[in-house]
Amino acid sequence: SKQDKELKIGDLVLALWRPEADDWREVEIKDKDKEGTSFYVHWVDFNRRLDAWIPKSRIDVNTTRDKLRERRERGHKYDEFTHENHDDHEGLGEADLKEHEELTKVKNVNKIQFGRYIVETWYFTPLPREIWKQGDNVIDTLYICEFTLSFYRTKEELERHQKKLTIRHPPGDEIYRNGDVSVFEIDGEKAKIWCQNLCYIAKMFLDHKYLYYDVDPFLFYVVCECDNQGFHVVGYFSKEKESANAFNLACILTLPQHQRKGYGKFIISFSYALSKIEQKLGSPEKPLSDLGKVSYESFWARKLLILLQEIRQRKDPDDRMVSIQELADNTSFTLGDIKNTLDRLQILRYSQGSYYINVNPKIIEYHLAKCGGEGVPVDSSKIHWTPHLTSDRWFR
């Protein structure tokens, strides 16, 4: 038999994506083990969260240019959650992008144990040096205390720590409780290590996140499910204490074990509920991750469509006149986010020098059906919070 050609880092070859379906896809070789039996690959059609080690047996080592071309021409339409159809790296210069790719090309932790869940990670995370540093082997399972967010290399260390554990909630003020859902506000300056560790964990599931060490200027709003064992972290958002651009959210994450339960929309809704109390319009910091973008777009659309439905049913025609400013006052969304959403839904029309909104009930119902549910609802009457007064020292 002819000699298999040697695979090098950077090679583009075909590999078996779903063995049961004999589905071959293009991959880029990112790394390989010393023996040359396993390769770390990036599936070209998909988001980097799916990068993984695969055995050589799943790779067509004799991929030809013709095979690659044929595969590319066959192109597929991919599910919006897996396809690389959204740029998480918007706003990054080419040199930054190259450096980011190089530093983070191979995941350094395969999975984490967090409370009663074992969760596979999606991306590289720059852990504290005492846990992992460049050149160390990949950590197969990192053990994390779900209450103190401390990291342990072994299960025994975690168990020893848990025996002495007294605190079973995040280190901040509980500002919301409704049934078994709570939100805590944590000041990055007062609970520095806890908030940094939260960022390291978040980085395992977000491709771009630059907020690893400097947590002082941020407040963290951590969503928990509570039971008789304590308060279990579900997700969070962070927010600058003073945002020059009126951002009401810097970073948002629902942990994978709690995704698809309606918490993403709860977190977004909560960030706007705080903006309403502050009597400000707010918008999330850009760029959003691919999953963040999907959540926000359906949240904005749903909220505005329901509001327009109500306005449409008003008896007096004069009451059915509505300005974008009025929609903003009602939702705390910025004028830009409202206009972009109405444009995206193609219901903002322009005629004879003025805009009007097409609220044909069939069109509204069609779009509403695509927005999904409202998620876990926020009961604003249960928020106990006053806006922060900050000095100008963040600008100095």
Short mmCIF file of C-alpha atoms in Angstrom, two decimals:
data_model
loop_
_atom_site.label_atom_id
_atom_site.label_comp_id
_atom_site.label_asym_id
_atom_site.label_seq_id
_atom_site.Cartn_x
_atom_site.Cartn_y
_atom_site.Cartn_z
CA SER A 1 0.00 0.00 0.00
CA LYS A 2 1.22 3.47 -0.67
CA GLN A 3 2.62 5.43 2.24
CA ASP A 4 0.10 7.64 4.10
CA LYS A 5 1.24 11.23 3.91
CA GLU A 6 2.29 12.84 7.17
CA LEU A 7 -0.19 15.33 8.65
CA LYS A 8 1.18 18.73 9.66
CA ILE A 9 -0.31 21.50 11.80
CA GLY A 10 -2.27 23.83 9.53
CA ASP A 11 -3.19 21.09 7.01
CA LEU A 12 -6.78 21.07 5.71
CA VAL A 13 -8.14 17.53 5.37
CA LEU A 14 -11.43 15.63 5.54
CA ALA A 15 -12.45 13.96 8.80
CA LEU A 16 -15.43 11.94 9.91
CA TRP A 17 -17.83 14.36 11.61
CA ARG A 18 -20.66 11.93 12.44
CA PRO A 19 -19.42 8.36 12.07
CA GLU A 20 -22.95 6.90 12.16
CA ALA A 21 -23.92 8.97 9.09
CA ASP A 22 -20.62 8.55 7.22
CA ASP A 23 -20.52 12.37 7.15
CA TRP A 24 -17.07 13.74 6.18
CA ARG A 25 -16.24 17.41 6.81
CA GLU A 26 -13.28 19.70 6.29
CA VAL A 27 -11.02 20.21 9.32
CA GLU A 28 -7.89 22.21 10.06
CA ILE A 29 -5.23 20.39 12.07
CA LYS A 30 -4.41 22.59 15.10
CA ASP A 31 -2.18 20.25 17.13
CA LYS A 32 -1.11 16.61 17.39
CA ASP A 33 0.18 14.29 20.11
CA LYS A 34 3.79 13.08 20.18
CA GLU A 35 2.92 9.66 18.75
CA GLY A 36 0.92 11.15 15.87
CA THR A 37 -2.12 9.03 16.75
CA SER A 38 -4.48 11.85 17.88
CA PHE A 39 -5.06 15.24 16.33
CA TYR A 40 -6.69 18.39 17.69
CA VAL A 41 -8.95 19.70 14.90
CA HIS A 42 -11.12 22.69 14.09
CA TRP A 43 -14.21 21.77 12.00
CA VAL A 44 -14.13 24.47 9.34
CA ASP A 45 -17.94 24.71 9.04
CA PHE A 46 -18.53 25.09 12.76
CA ASN A 47 -17.90 27.34 15.74
CA ARG A 48 -14.63 26.82 17.66
CA ARG A 49 -16.53 25.43 20.65
CA LEU A 50 -16.63 22.11 18.77
CA ASP A 51 -12.82 21.87 18.33
CA ALA A 52 -11.71 18.49 19.68
CA TRP A 53 -9.10 15.74 19.80
CA ILE A 54 -9.93 12.93 17.38
CA PRO A 55 -8.08 9.67 16.54
CA LYS A 56 -6.14 9.42 13.29
CA SER A 57 -8.59 6.71 12.18
CA ARG A 58 -11.26 9.41 11.70
CA ILE A 59 -9.06 11.43 9.32
CA ASP A 60 -8.68 10.86 5.58
CA VAL A 61 -4.89 11.24 5.54
CA ASN A 62 -4.87 11.10 1.74
CA THR A 63 -7.31 13.97 1.22
CA THR A 64 -6.80 15.44 -2.25
CA ARG A 65 -7.57 18.97 -3.44
CA ASP A 66 -10.35 17.53 -5.57
CA LYS A 67 -12.00 15.85 -2.57
CA LEU A 68 -11.86 19.15 -0.63
CA ARG A 69 -13.31 21.09 -3.55
CA GLU A 70 -16.12 18.59 -3.97
CA ARG A 71 -16.93 18.80 -0.24
CA ARG A 72 -17.00 22.62 -0.33
CA GLU A 73 -19.27 22.67 -3.37
CA ARG A 74 -21.71 20.34 -1.64
CA GLY A 75 -21.99 22.95 1.16
CA HIS A 76 -24.74 22.59 3.74
CA LYS A 77 -27.08 24.92 5.51
CA TYR A 78 -26.21 24.64 9.17
CA ASP A 79 -28.17 25.15 12.31
CA GLU A 80 -27.61 28.73 13.50
CA PHE A 81 -26.23 27.54 16.83
CA THR A 82 -23.39 25.54 15.32
CA HIS A 83 -22.59 27.32 12.11
CA GLU A 84 -19.89 29.98 12.14
CA ASN A 85 -22.39 32.50 10.77
CA HIS A 86 -21.65 35.22 13.25
CA ASP A 87 -18.42 36.97 14.04
CA ASP A 88 -17.56 36.84 17.75
CA HIS A 89 -14.35 38.63 16.86
CA GLU A 90 -15.86 41.85 15.51
CA GLY A 91 -13.79 44.87 16.43
CA LEU A 92 -10.52 42.95 16.84
CA GLY A 93 -7.56 43.92 14.68
CA GLU A 94 -5.87 41.25 12.59
CA ALA A 95 -2.79 41.08 14.86
CA ASP A 96 -5.00 40.68 17.97
CA LEU A 97 -6.99 37.97 16.24
CA LYS A 98 -3.84 36.07 15.27
CA GLU A 99 -2.49 36.30 18.81
CA HIS A 100 -5.83 35.21 20.29
CA GLU A 101 -6.02 32.22 17.91
CA GLU A 102 -2.45 31.19 18.72
CA LEU A 103 -2.81 31.47 22.50
CA THR A 104 -6.18 29.74 22.65
CA LYS A 105 -6.03 27.22 19.84
CA VAL A 106 -6.14 24.14 22.08
CA LYS A 107 -8.48 23.74 25.05
CA ASN A 108 -6.56 23.33 28.32
CA VAL A 109 -9.47 21.81 30.30
CA ASN A 110 -11.69 19.07 28.86
CA LYS A 111 -14.47 19.19 31.44
CA ILE A 112 -15.40 20.64 34.80
CA GLN A 113 -17.27 19.18 37.71
CA PHE A 114 -19.56 21.89 39.01
CA GLY A 115 -22.03 20.91 41.71
CA ARG A 116 -23.81 17.79 40.53
CA TYR A 117 -22.93 18.35 36.88
CA ILE A 118 -19.99 17.31 34.75
CA VAL A 119 -19.79 19.78 31.89
CA GLU A 120 -17.65 19.62 28.75
CA THR A 121 -15.88 22.91 28.10
CA TRP A 122 -15.99 24.72 24.74
CA TYR A 123 -12.90 26.96 24.73
CA PHE A 124 -9.45 27.60 26.20
CA THR A 125 -9.38 29.56 29.49
CA PRO A 126 -6.33 31.40 30.94
CA LEU A 127 -6.45 29.82 34.42
CA PRO A 128 -4.34 31.07 37.35
CA ARG A 129 -0.77 29.77 36.98
CA GLU A 130 -0.94 27.58 40.08
CA ILE A 131 -3.73 25.59 38.38
CA TRP A 132 -2.46 25.52 34.80
CA LYS A 133 0.31 27.24 32.83
CA GLN A 134 1.50 27.13 29.22
CA GLY A 135 3.32 23.84 28.64
CA ASP A 136 1.29 21.84 31.20
CA ASN A 137 -0.75 18.85 30.07
CA VAL A 138 -4.47 19.27 29.41
CA ILE A 139 -6.54 18.99 32.60
CA ASP A 140 -9.10 16.26 31.97
CA THR A 141 -11.47 17.27 34.81
CA LEU A 142 -11.18 20.47 36.82
CA TYR A 143 -13.11 20.29 40.11
CA ILE A 144 -14.87 23.51 41.11
CA CYS A 145 -16.68 24.31 44.35
CA GLU A 146 -20.01 25.73 43.14
CA PHE A 147 -20.29 28.04 46.17
CA THR A 148 -16.78 29.52 46.59
CA LEU A 149 -15.79 28.94 42.91
CA SER A 150 -12.39 27.61 44.08
CA PHE A 151 -10.52 25.35 41.62
CA TYR A 152 -9.09 21.92 42.55
CA ARG A 153 -7.04 19.48 40.49
CA THR A 154 -8.39 16.39 42.30
CA LYS A 155 -11.73 15.21 43.60
CA GLU A 156 -10.19 14.53 47.04
CA GLU A 157 -9.09 18.17 47.42
CA LEU A 158 -12.60 19.35 46.51
CA GLU A 159 -14.18 16.93 49.02
CA ARG A 160 -11.82 18.09 51.79
CA HIS A 161 -12.74 21.69 51.03
CA GLN A 162 -16.47 20.88 51.02
CA LYS A 163 -16.29 19.32 54.51
CA LYS A 164 -15.18 22.70 55.92
CA LEU A 165 -17.61 24.71 53.81
CA THR A 166 -19.93 27.10 55.65
CA ILE A 167 -20.97 29.58 52.93
CA ARG A 168 -23.48 28.32 50.39
CA HIS A 169 -24.34 31.49 48.47
CA PRO A 170 -22.49 34.07 46.33
CA PRO A 171 -20.56 36.76 48.27
CA GLY A 172 -22.96 39.68 47.73
CA ASP A 173 -26.44 41.06 48.41
CA GLU A 174 -29.53 39.12 47.38
CA ILE A 175 -31.50 41.72 45.41
CA TYR A 176 -34.23 39.44 44.00
CA ARG A 177 -36.04 36.29 44.98
CA ASN A 178 -39.07 34.80 43.31
CA GLY A 179 -39.86 31.18 44.15
CA ASP A 180 -36.58 29.29 43.82
CA VAL A 181 -34.83 31.90 41.62
CA SER A 182 -32.54 34.46 43.25
CA VAL A 183 -30.22 37.17 41.96
CA PHE A 184 -27.19 38.38 43.91
CA GLU A 185 -25.30 41.60 43.23
CA ILE A 186 -21.56 41.21 43.76
CA ASP A 187 -19.03 44.02 43.65
CA GLY A 188 -15.89 43.01 41.70
CA GLU A 189 -13.78 45.17 43.99
CA LYS A 190 -15.06 43.57 47.21
CA ALA A 191 -15.10 39.91 46.08
CA LYS A 192 -12.20 40.00 43.65
CA ILE A 193 -11.12 36.32 43.62
CA TRP A 194 -14.69 35.02 43.39
CA CYS A 195 -15.47 37.32 40.43
CA GLN A 196 -12.17 36.51 38.68
CA ASN A 197 -12.91 32.80 39.02
CA LEU A 198 -16.39 33.38 37.61
CA CYS A 199 -14.72 35.01 34.58
CA TYR A 200 -12.32 32.06 34.15
CA ILE A 201 -15.31 29.70 34.18
CA ALA A 202 -17.23 31.94 31.73
CA LYS A 203 -14.24 31.96 29.36
CA MET A 204 -14.60 28.16 29.02
CA PHE A 205 -17.91 28.85 27.22
CA LEU A 206 -17.24 32.20 25.50
CA ASP A 207 -14.71 32.61 22.70
CA HIS A 208 -13.90 36.24 23.42
CA LYS A 209 -13.67 37.70 26.81
CA TYR A 210 -11.00 40.11 27.92
CA LEU A 211 -12.18 40.72 31.46
CA TYR A 212 -10.07 38.14 33.30
CA TYR A 213 -8.26 40.10 35.99
CA ASP A 214 -9.67 43.57 36.09
CA VAL A 215 -12.97 42.97 37.83
CA ASP A 216 -12.91 46.11 40.05
CA PRO A 217 -14.94 48.39 37.73
CA PHE A 218 -17.73 45.80 37.38
CA LEU A 219 -20.80 44.63 39.24
CA PHE A 220 -21.80 41.01 38.75
CA TYR A 221 -25.44 39.93 38.84
CA VAL A 222 -25.48 36.20 39.54
CA VAL A 223 -28.63 34.15 38.99
CA CYS A 224 -29.10 31.14 41.28
CA GLU A 225 -31.57 28.32 41.78
CA CYS A 226 -32.02 27.82 45.51
CA ASP A 227 -32.89 24.62 47.37
CA ASN A 228 -32.13 23.20 50.82
CA GLN A 229 -28.49 22.62 49.77
CA GLY A 230 -27.84 26.29 49.00
CA PHE A 231 -27.78 28.70 46.06
CA HIS A 232 -26.63 27.08 42.79
CA VAL A 233 -25.17 29.38 40.11
CA VAL A 234 -27.11 29.19 36.85
CA GLY A 235 -25.64 32.15 34.96
CA TYR A 236 -24.77 35.82 35.34
CA PHE A 237 -24.28 39.15 33.68
CA SER A 238 -21.72 41.80 34.47
CA LYS A 239 -22.18 45.53 34.16
CA GLU A 240 -19.74 48.43 34.37
CA LYS A 241 -20.23 50.62 37.41
CA GLU A 242 -19.84 53.61 35.10
CA SER A 243 -20.39 53.01 31.40
CA ALA A 244 -19.38 55.86 29.13
CA ASN A 245 -21.55 54.32 26.37
CA ALA A 246 -24.65 53.59 28.45
CA PHE A 247 -24.16 49.82 28.22
CA ASN A 248 -26.40 48.05 30.71
CA LEU A 249 -24.60 44.72 30.31
CA ALA A 250 -20.97 43.81 29.59
CA CYS A 251 -20.99 40.04 29.54
CA ILE A 252 -23.77 37.45 29.70
CA LEU A 253 -23.60 33.71 30.21
CA THR A 254 -25.96 30.89 31.12
CA LEU A 255 -23.93 27.81 32.07
CA PRO A 256 -24.48 24.99 29.51
CA GLN A 257 -26.19 22.68 32.02
CA HIS A 258 -28.89 25.36 32.48
CA GLN A 259 -29.28 26.48 28.85
CA ARG A 260 -32.62 26.07 27.03
CA LYS A 261 -34.53 26.64 30.29
CA GLY A 262 -35.38 30.30 29.70
CA TYR A 263 -32.62 31.81 31.85
CA GLY A 264 -30.97 33.71 28.98
CA LYS A 265 -34.12 35.79 28.47
CA PHE A 266 -34.50 36.14 32.25
CA ILE A 267 -30.99 37.63 32.48
CA ILE A 268 -31.59 40.03 29.58
CA SER A 269 -34.96 41.02 31.02
CA PHE A 270 -33.38 41.61 34.45
CA SER A 271 -30.72 43.91 32.95
CA TYR A 272 -33.50 46.06 31.44
CA ALA A 273 -35.50 45.99 34.68
CA LEU A 274 -32.46 47.59 36.39
CA SER A 275 -32.19 50.19 33.57
CA LYS A 276 -35.86 51.02 34.14
CA ILE A 277 -35.21 51.62 37.85
CA GLU A 278 -32.26 53.86 36.85
CA GLN A 279 -34.59 55.61 34.37
CA LYS A 280 -32.07 55.06 31.58
CA LEU A 281 -32.09 53.38 28.17
CA GLY A 282 -29.61 50.51 27.94
CA SER A 283 -27.95 48.24 25.43
CA PRO A 284 -25.50 45.32 25.71
CA GLU A 285 -21.82 45.84 24.95
CA LYS A 286 -20.83 44.62 21.47
CA PRO A 287 -19.78 42.26 20.00
CA LEU A 288 -22.20 39.68 21.38
CA SER A 289 -21.31 36.00 21.14
CA ASP A 290 -23.29 33.98 18.58
CA LEU A 291 -25.63 32.57 21.25
CA GLY A 292 -25.95 36.01 22.91
CA LYS A 293 -26.94 37.59 19.61
CA VAL A 294 -29.67 35.00 18.98
CA SER A 295 -31.07 35.51 22.51
CA TYR A 296 -31.08 39.32 22.29
CA GLU A 297 -32.64 39.45 18.83
CA SER A 298 -35.53 37.21 19.82
CA PHE A 299 -35.93 39.07 23.16
CA TRP A 300 -36.11 42.51 21.51
CA ALA A 301 -38.46 41.26 18.79
CA ARG A 302 -40.84 39.53 21.21
CA LYS A 303 -41.07 42.50 23.57
CA LEU A 304 -41.70 45.03 20.77
CA LEU A 305 -44.21 42.83 18.91
CA ILE A 306 -46.31 42.32 22.07
CA LEU A 307 -46.22 46.07 22.74
CA LEU A 308 -47.26 46.85 19.14
CA GLN A 309 -50.09 44.32 19.42
CA GLU A 310 -51.41 46.21 22.48
CA ILE A 311 -51.08 49.61 20.74
CA ARG A 312 -52.90 48.29 17.68
CA GLN A 313 -55.91 47.33 19.80
CA ARG A 314 -56.42 50.82 21.24
CA LYS A 315 -59.86 52.24 20.38
CA ASP A 316 -58.89 55.83 19.54
CA PRO A 317 -56.87 56.14 16.26
CA ASP A 318 -54.82 58.98 17.81
CA ASP A 319 -53.69 56.56 20.55
CA ARG A 320 -52.42 54.25 17.85
CA MET A 321 -49.80 56.81 16.84
CA VAL A 322 -46.51 55.77 18.43
CA SER A 323 -43.01 57.17 18.25
CA ILE A 324 -39.81 55.16 18.57
CA GLN A 325 -39.09 57.31 21.63
CA GLU A 326 -42.33 56.09 23.21
CA LEU A 327 -41.36 52.46 22.53
CA ALA A 328 -37.99 53.21 24.16
CA ASP A 329 -39.57 54.78 27.25
CA ASN A 330 -41.75 51.70 27.57
CA THR A 331 -39.00 49.08 27.21
CA SER A 332 -35.73 50.88 28.15
CA PHE A 333 -34.33 49.68 24.78
CA THR A 334 -32.17 52.22 22.93
CA LEU A 335 -33.59 53.92 19.82
CA GLY A 336 -30.93 52.17 17.69
CA ASP A 337 -31.81 48.69 18.98
CA ILE A 338 -35.53 49.36 18.39
CA LYS A 339 -35.03 50.64 14.85
CA ASN A 340 -32.69 47.75 13.95
CA THR A 341 -35.19 45.22 15.32
CA LEU A 342 -38.13 46.71 13.39
CA ASP A 343 -35.95 46.80 10.26
CA ARG A 344 -34.94 43.18 10.76
CA LEU A 345 -38.62 42.18 11.08
CA GLN A 346 -39.30 44.29 7.95
CA ILE A 347 -42.28 46.00 9.58
CA LEU A 348 -40.86 49.54 9.58
CA ARG A 349 -42.07 51.23 6.40
CA TYR A 350 -41.30 54.65 4.93
CA SER A 351 -43.87 56.53 2.91
CA GLN A 352 -44.36 60.17 1.89
CA GLY A 353 -41.72 61.52 4.21
CA SER A 354 -42.64 59.61 7.35
CA TYR A 355 -42.19 56.19 8.91
CA TYR A 356 -45.03 53.90 9.84
CA ILE A 357 -45.10 50.45 11.40
CA ASN A 358 -47.03 47.70 9.64
CA VAL A 359 -48.92 45.93 12.45
CA ASN A 360 -50.91 43.52 10.30
CA PRO A 361 -51.96 40.87 12.89
CA LYS A 362 -50.87 37.98 10.64
CA ILE A 363 -47.36 39.42 10.27
CA ILE A 364 -47.09 40.05 14.03
CA GLU A 365 -48.26 36.51 14.84
CA TYR A 366 -45.86 35.04 12.27
CA HIS A 367 -42.88 36.82 13.86
CA LEU A 368 -44.03 36.12 17.42
CA ALA A 369 -44.18 32.40 16.69
CA LYS A 370 -40.48 32.53 15.73
CA CYS A 371 -39.40 34.33 18.92
CA GLY A 372 -39.95 31.43 21.32
CA GLY A 373 -41.37 31.89 24.82
CA GLU A 374 -40.69 34.71 27.25
CA GLY A 375 -38.31 32.59 29.30
CA VAL A 376 -38.33 32.69 33.10
CA PRO A 377 -40.32 35.88 33.84
CA VAL A 378 -38.91 38.74 35.96
CA ASP A 379 -41.34 40.07 38.57
CA SER A 380 -40.09 43.66 38.93
CA SER A 381 -41.99 44.13 42.21
CA LYS A 382 -39.56 41.64 43.80
CA ILE A 383 -36.38 43.57 42.90
CA HIS A 384 -34.93 45.30 45.99
CA TRP A 385 -32.24 47.52 44.54
CA THR A 386 -31.18 51.12 44.30
CA PRO A 387 -28.88 52.41 41.54
CA HIS A 388 -25.23 52.85 42.43
CA LEU A 389 -23.81 56.29 42.82
CA THR A 390 -20.21 56.12 41.69
CA SER A 391 -17.56 58.77 41.81
CA ASP A 392 -15.56 59.83 38.78
CA ARG A 393 -12.57 57.76 39.89
CA TRP A 394 -13.17 55.09 37.20
CA PHE A 395 -12.40 57.74 34.60
CA ARG A 396 -9.14 58.89 36.12
#
